[in-house]
């Protein structure tokens, strides 16, 4: 399932550039790229449970409620990452970069 997993893994690791930029106080790429990125990330969070065969097998093995709970725990663990991305994208530094 590398063909399915690779884009999701690449999408997640690309976001580490933004987290690194936030930590270092630097702006990488453009704010528009990051807005598009976070939209794609949110779409992947919603669409993965629908199309991923691993989630389907979890539903068969554990039932719908437990599988949803396990997926929710994964999303919950990633909240600091998502929050860091949001703060990076919403930073006032992007407006300063445009002016300066």
Short mmCIF file of N, CA and C in Angstrom, two decimals:
data_model
loop_
_atom_site.label_atom_id
_atom_site.label_comp_id
_atom_site.label_asym_id
_atom_site.label_seq_id
_atom_site.Cartn_x
_atom_site.Cartn_y
_atom_site.Cartn_z
N UNK A 1 0.82 -1.20 0.00
CA UNK A 1 0.00 0.00 0.00
C UNK A 1 0.86 1.26 0.00
N UNK A 2 2.09 1.15 -0.45
CA UNK A 2 2.98 2.31 -0.51
C UNK A 2 2.39 3.39 -1.41
N UNK A 3 1.71 2.99 -2.46
CA UNK A 3 1.11 3.98 -3.38
C UNK A 3 0.09 4.85 -2.65
N UNK A 4 -0.61 4.30 -1.67
CA UNK A 4 -1.59 5.08 -0.91
C UNK A 4 -0.92 5.82 0.25
N UNK A 5 0.01 5.16 0.92
CA UNK A 5 0.63 5.74 2.11
C UNK A 5 1.64 6.83 1.80
N UNK A 6 2.37 6.71 0.70
CA UNK A 6 3.43 7.66 0.40
C UNK A 6 2.94 9.10 0.31
N UNK A 7 1.86 9.39 -0.43
CA UNK A 7 1.40 10.78 -0.49
C UNK A 7 1.02 11.34 0.89
N UNK A 8 0.43 10.52 1.72
CA UNK A 8 0.04 10.98 3.06
C UNK A 8 1.28 11.24 3.91
N UNK A 9 2.26 10.35 3.81
CA UNK A 9 3.51 10.53 4.55
C UNK A 9 4.23 11.78 4.05
N UNK A 10 4.31 11.94 2.74
CA UNK A 10 4.97 13.12 2.17
C UNK A 10 4.25 14.40 2.58
N UNK A 11 2.94 14.36 2.58
CA UNK A 11 2.14 15.52 2.99
C UNK A 11 2.44 15.90 4.43
N UNK A 12 2.53 14.92 5.29
CA UNK A 12 2.80 15.18 6.70
C UNK A 12 4.22 15.72 6.89
N UNK A 13 5.20 15.09 6.26
CA UNK A 13 6.58 15.53 6.43
C UNK A 13 6.83 16.90 5.80
N UNK A 14 6.14 17.24 4.74
CA UNK A 14 6.29 18.57 4.16
C UNK A 14 5.91 19.64 5.18
N UNK A 15 4.91 19.35 5.98
CA UNK A 15 4.48 20.29 7.01
C UNK A 15 5.52 20.54 8.08
N UNK A 16 6.45 19.61 8.23
CA UNK A 16 7.52 19.81 9.22
C UNK A 16 8.39 21.02 8.84
N UNK A 17 8.42 21.37 7.57
CA UNK A 17 9.14 22.57 7.15
C UNK A 17 8.51 23.80 7.80
N UNK A 18 7.19 23.84 7.84
CA UNK A 18 6.49 24.96 8.47
C UNK A 18 6.73 24.98 9.97
N UNK A 19 6.69 23.83 10.59
CA UNK A 19 6.94 23.76 12.04
C UNK A 19 8.37 24.22 12.33
N UNK A 20 9.31 23.79 11.51
CA UNK A 20 10.69 24.22 11.66
C UNK A 20 10.81 25.73 11.45
N UNK A 21 10.11 26.24 10.44
CA UNK A 21 10.11 27.68 10.20
C UNK A 21 9.55 28.46 11.37
N UNK A 22 8.51 27.93 11.97
CA UNK A 22 7.92 28.59 13.16
C UNK A 22 8.92 28.59 14.30
N UNK A 23 9.59 27.48 14.52
CA UNK A 23 10.56 27.37 15.61
C UNK A 23 11.75 28.30 15.38
N UNK A 24 12.17 28.44 14.14
CA UNK A 24 13.34 29.27 13.82
C UNK A 24 12.99 30.72 13.52
N UNK A 25 11.70 31.02 13.42
CA UNK A 25 11.28 32.39 13.11
C UNK A 25 11.56 32.79 11.67
N UNK A 26 11.51 31.82 10.77
CA UNK A 26 11.78 32.07 9.35
C UNK A 26 10.56 31.71 8.52
N UNK A 27 10.45 32.37 7.39
CA UNK A 27 9.34 32.10 6.48
C UNK A 27 9.87 31.32 5.27
N UNK A 28 9.28 30.18 5.04
CA UNK A 28 9.66 29.34 3.90
C UNK A 28 8.50 29.30 2.93
N UNK A 29 8.82 29.38 1.66
CA UNK A 29 7.83 29.38 0.58
C UNK A 29 6.93 30.61 0.72
N UNK A 30 5.63 30.44 0.44
CA UNK A 30 4.70 31.57 0.55
C UNK A 30 3.52 31.18 1.43
N UNK A 31 2.83 32.19 1.91
CA UNK A 31 1.66 31.92 2.74
C UNK A 31 0.58 31.19 1.94
N UNK A 32 0.47 31.50 0.66
CA UNK A 32 -0.53 30.83 -0.19
C UNK A 32 -0.25 29.33 -0.30
N UNK A 33 1.03 28.96 -0.42
CA UNK A 33 1.39 27.54 -0.46
C UNK A 33 0.97 26.86 0.82
N UNK A 34 1.23 27.52 1.96
CA UNK A 34 0.89 26.90 3.24
C UNK A 34 -0.62 26.83 3.47
N UNK A 35 -1.36 27.82 2.98
CA UNK A 35 -2.82 27.75 3.09
C UNK A 35 -3.36 26.58 2.27
N UNK A 36 -2.80 26.40 1.07
CA UNK A 36 -3.19 25.27 0.23
C UNK A 36 -2.81 23.97 0.90
N UNK A 37 -1.62 23.94 1.48
CA UNK A 37 -1.14 22.74 2.17
C UNK A 37 -2.07 22.34 3.32
N UNK A 38 -2.43 23.30 4.17
CA UNK A 38 -3.26 22.94 5.32
C UNK A 38 -4.66 22.50 4.86
N UNK A 39 -5.16 23.06 3.77
CA UNK A 39 -6.43 22.61 3.22
C UNK A 39 -6.32 21.16 2.74
N UNK A 40 -5.23 20.84 2.04
CA UNK A 40 -5.01 19.46 1.59
C UNK A 40 -4.85 18.51 2.77
N UNK A 41 -4.19 18.98 3.82
CA UNK A 41 -4.01 18.15 5.02
C UNK A 41 -5.36 17.86 5.68
N UNK A 42 -6.19 18.87 5.80
CA UNK A 42 -7.52 18.68 6.39
C UNK A 42 -8.35 17.72 5.54
N UNK A 43 -8.27 17.88 4.22
CA UNK A 43 -9.00 16.97 3.34
C UNK A 43 -8.51 15.54 3.51
N UNK A 44 -7.19 15.36 3.68
CA UNK A 44 -6.67 14.01 3.86
C UNK A 44 -7.14 13.40 5.17
N UNK A 45 -7.26 14.21 6.21
CA UNK A 45 -7.75 13.71 7.49
C UNK A 45 -9.17 13.19 7.36
N UNK A 46 -9.97 13.88 6.56
CA UNK A 46 -11.36 13.47 6.36
C UNK A 46 -11.47 12.28 5.41
N UNK A 47 -10.65 12.27 4.35
CA UNK A 47 -10.80 11.25 3.31
C UNK A 47 -10.10 9.92 3.62
N UNK A 48 -9.05 9.95 4.43
CA UNK A 48 -8.32 8.72 4.73
C UNK A 48 -9.23 7.63 5.30
N UNK A 49 -10.07 7.93 6.29
CA UNK A 49 -10.92 6.84 6.80
C UNK A 49 -11.87 6.26 5.76
N UNK A 50 -12.19 7.04 4.75
CA UNK A 50 -13.11 6.57 3.72
C UNK A 50 -12.42 5.63 2.73
N UNK A 51 -11.17 5.96 2.34
CA UNK A 51 -10.51 5.23 1.28
C UNK A 51 -9.39 4.29 1.72
N UNK A 52 -8.93 4.40 2.93
CA UNK A 52 -7.80 3.57 3.38
C UNK A 52 -8.27 2.17 3.74
N UNK A 53 -7.65 1.17 3.13
CA UNK A 53 -8.03 -0.22 3.41
C UNK A 53 -7.65 -0.63 4.83
N UNK A 54 -6.62 0.00 5.39
CA UNK A 54 -6.25 -0.31 6.78
C UNK A 54 -7.34 0.09 7.75
N UNK A 55 -7.97 1.22 7.49
CA UNK A 55 -9.09 1.65 8.34
C UNK A 55 -10.26 0.70 8.16
N UNK A 56 -10.50 0.26 6.94
CA UNK A 56 -11.58 -0.69 6.68
C UNK A 56 -11.33 -2.00 7.42
N UNK A 57 -10.09 -2.46 7.44
CA UNK A 57 -9.79 -3.70 8.16
C UNK A 57 -9.89 -3.50 9.68
N UNK A 58 -9.54 -2.29 10.15
CA UNK A 58 -9.73 -2.00 11.59
C UNK A 58 -11.21 -2.04 11.96
N UNK A 59 -12.06 -1.53 11.07
CA UNK A 59 -13.50 -1.55 11.33
C UNK A 59 -13.99 -2.99 11.40
N UNK A 60 -13.50 -3.83 10.49
CA UNK A 60 -13.90 -5.24 10.51
C UNK A 60 -13.40 -5.94 11.78
N UNK A 61 -12.20 -5.62 12.18
CA UNK A 61 -11.59 -6.30 13.31
C UNK A 61 -12.14 -5.81 14.66
N UNK A 62 -12.26 -4.49 14.82
CA UNK A 62 -12.62 -3.93 16.12
C UNK A 62 -14.04 -3.39 16.20
N UNK A 63 -14.67 -3.18 15.06
CA UNK A 63 -15.99 -2.55 15.05
C UNK A 63 -15.86 -1.07 14.76
N UNK A 64 -16.96 -0.47 14.34
CA UNK A 64 -16.94 0.92 13.90
C UNK A 64 -16.58 1.89 15.03
N UNK A 65 -17.13 1.68 16.20
CA UNK A 65 -16.91 2.62 17.31
C UNK A 65 -15.44 2.61 17.75
N UNK A 66 -14.87 1.43 17.94
CA UNK A 66 -13.47 1.34 18.36
C UNK A 66 -12.53 1.87 17.28
N UNK A 67 -12.80 1.58 16.02
CA UNK A 67 -11.96 2.06 14.94
C UNK A 67 -12.00 3.59 14.88
N UNK A 68 -13.18 4.16 15.03
CA UNK A 68 -13.32 5.61 15.04
C UNK A 68 -12.59 6.21 16.25
N UNK A 69 -12.68 5.54 17.38
CA UNK A 69 -11.98 6.00 18.58
C UNK A 69 -10.47 5.97 18.37
N UNK A 70 -9.95 4.89 17.79
CA UNK A 70 -8.51 4.79 17.52
C UNK A 70 -8.05 5.86 16.53
N UNK A 71 -8.83 6.11 15.50
CA UNK A 71 -8.48 7.16 14.54
C UNK A 71 -8.53 8.52 15.21
N UNK A 72 -9.50 8.74 16.07
CA UNK A 72 -9.61 10.00 16.79
C UNK A 72 -8.42 10.23 17.72
N UNK A 73 -7.94 9.17 18.34
CA UNK A 73 -6.75 9.28 19.20
C UNK A 73 -5.54 9.72 18.37
N UNK A 74 -5.41 9.15 17.19
CA UNK A 74 -4.31 9.54 16.30
C UNK A 74 -4.41 11.01 15.95
N UNK A 75 -5.59 11.47 15.61
CA UNK A 75 -5.80 12.89 15.28
C UNK A 75 -5.50 13.75 16.50
N UNK A 76 -5.94 13.32 17.67
CA UNK A 76 -5.71 14.06 18.91
C UNK A 76 -4.22 14.21 19.20
N UNK A 77 -3.47 13.16 18.98
CA UNK A 77 -2.02 13.20 19.21
C UNK A 77 -1.36 14.23 18.28
N UNK A 78 -1.92 14.42 17.11
CA UNK A 78 -1.34 15.34 16.13
C UNK A 78 -1.76 16.80 16.34
N UNK A 79 -2.60 17.08 17.31
CA UNK A 79 -3.09 18.45 17.52
C UNK A 79 -1.96 19.47 17.67
N UNK A 80 -0.90 19.21 18.44
CA UNK A 80 0.18 20.22 18.50
C UNK A 80 0.79 20.53 17.13
N UNK A 81 0.91 19.52 16.30
CA UNK A 81 1.42 19.70 14.94
C UNK A 81 0.48 20.61 14.13
N UNK A 82 -0.82 20.30 14.17
CA UNK A 82 -1.79 21.11 13.43
C UNK A 82 -1.82 22.54 13.96
N UNK A 83 -1.74 22.69 15.26
CA UNK A 83 -1.76 24.02 15.87
C UNK A 83 -0.52 24.82 15.46
N UNK A 84 0.63 24.17 15.45
CA UNK A 84 1.86 24.83 14.99
C UNK A 84 1.76 25.28 13.55
N UNK A 85 1.18 24.44 12.70
CA UNK A 85 0.97 24.82 11.30
C UNK A 85 0.07 26.04 11.19
N UNK A 86 -1.01 26.00 11.94
CA UNK A 86 -1.95 27.13 11.91
C UNK A 86 -1.27 28.42 12.35
N UNK A 87 -0.52 28.36 13.45
CA UNK A 87 0.16 29.56 13.94
C UNK A 87 1.18 30.08 12.94
N UNK A 88 1.85 29.18 12.26
CA UNK A 88 2.83 29.57 11.24
C UNK A 88 2.13 30.28 10.09
N UNK A 89 1.03 29.73 9.64
CA UNK A 89 0.31 30.30 8.50
C UNK A 89 -0.35 31.62 8.87
N UNK A 90 -0.84 31.73 10.10
CA UNK A 90 -1.55 32.93 10.54
C UNK A 90 -0.62 34.03 11.05
N UNK A 91 0.66 33.79 11.03
CA UNK A 91 1.64 34.75 11.56
C UNK A 91 1.58 36.09 10.84
N UNK A 92 1.76 37.18 11.59
CA UNK A 92 1.81 38.51 11.00
C UNK A 92 3.08 38.72 10.17
N UNK A 93 4.06 37.87 10.35
CA UNK A 93 5.32 38.00 9.62
C UNK A 93 5.11 37.92 8.11
N UNK A 94 4.06 37.22 7.67
CA UNK A 94 3.79 37.12 6.24
C UNK A 94 3.44 38.49 5.66
N UNK A 95 2.67 39.29 6.39
CA UNK A 95 2.31 40.64 5.92
C UNK A 95 3.56 41.53 5.93
N UNK A 96 4.41 41.38 6.95
CA UNK A 96 5.64 42.16 7.01
C UNK A 96 6.55 41.81 5.85
N UNK A 97 6.57 40.54 5.45
CA UNK A 97 7.42 40.10 4.33
C UNK A 97 6.94 40.74 3.03
N UNK A 98 5.61 40.86 2.87
CA UNK A 98 5.06 41.46 1.66
C UNK A 98 5.40 42.95 1.57
N UNK A 99 5.30 43.63 2.71
CA UNK A 99 5.58 45.07 2.75
C UNK A 99 7.06 45.33 2.58
N UNK A 100 7.89 44.55 3.28
CA UNK A 100 9.33 44.77 3.32
C UNK A 100 10.00 44.22 2.15
#
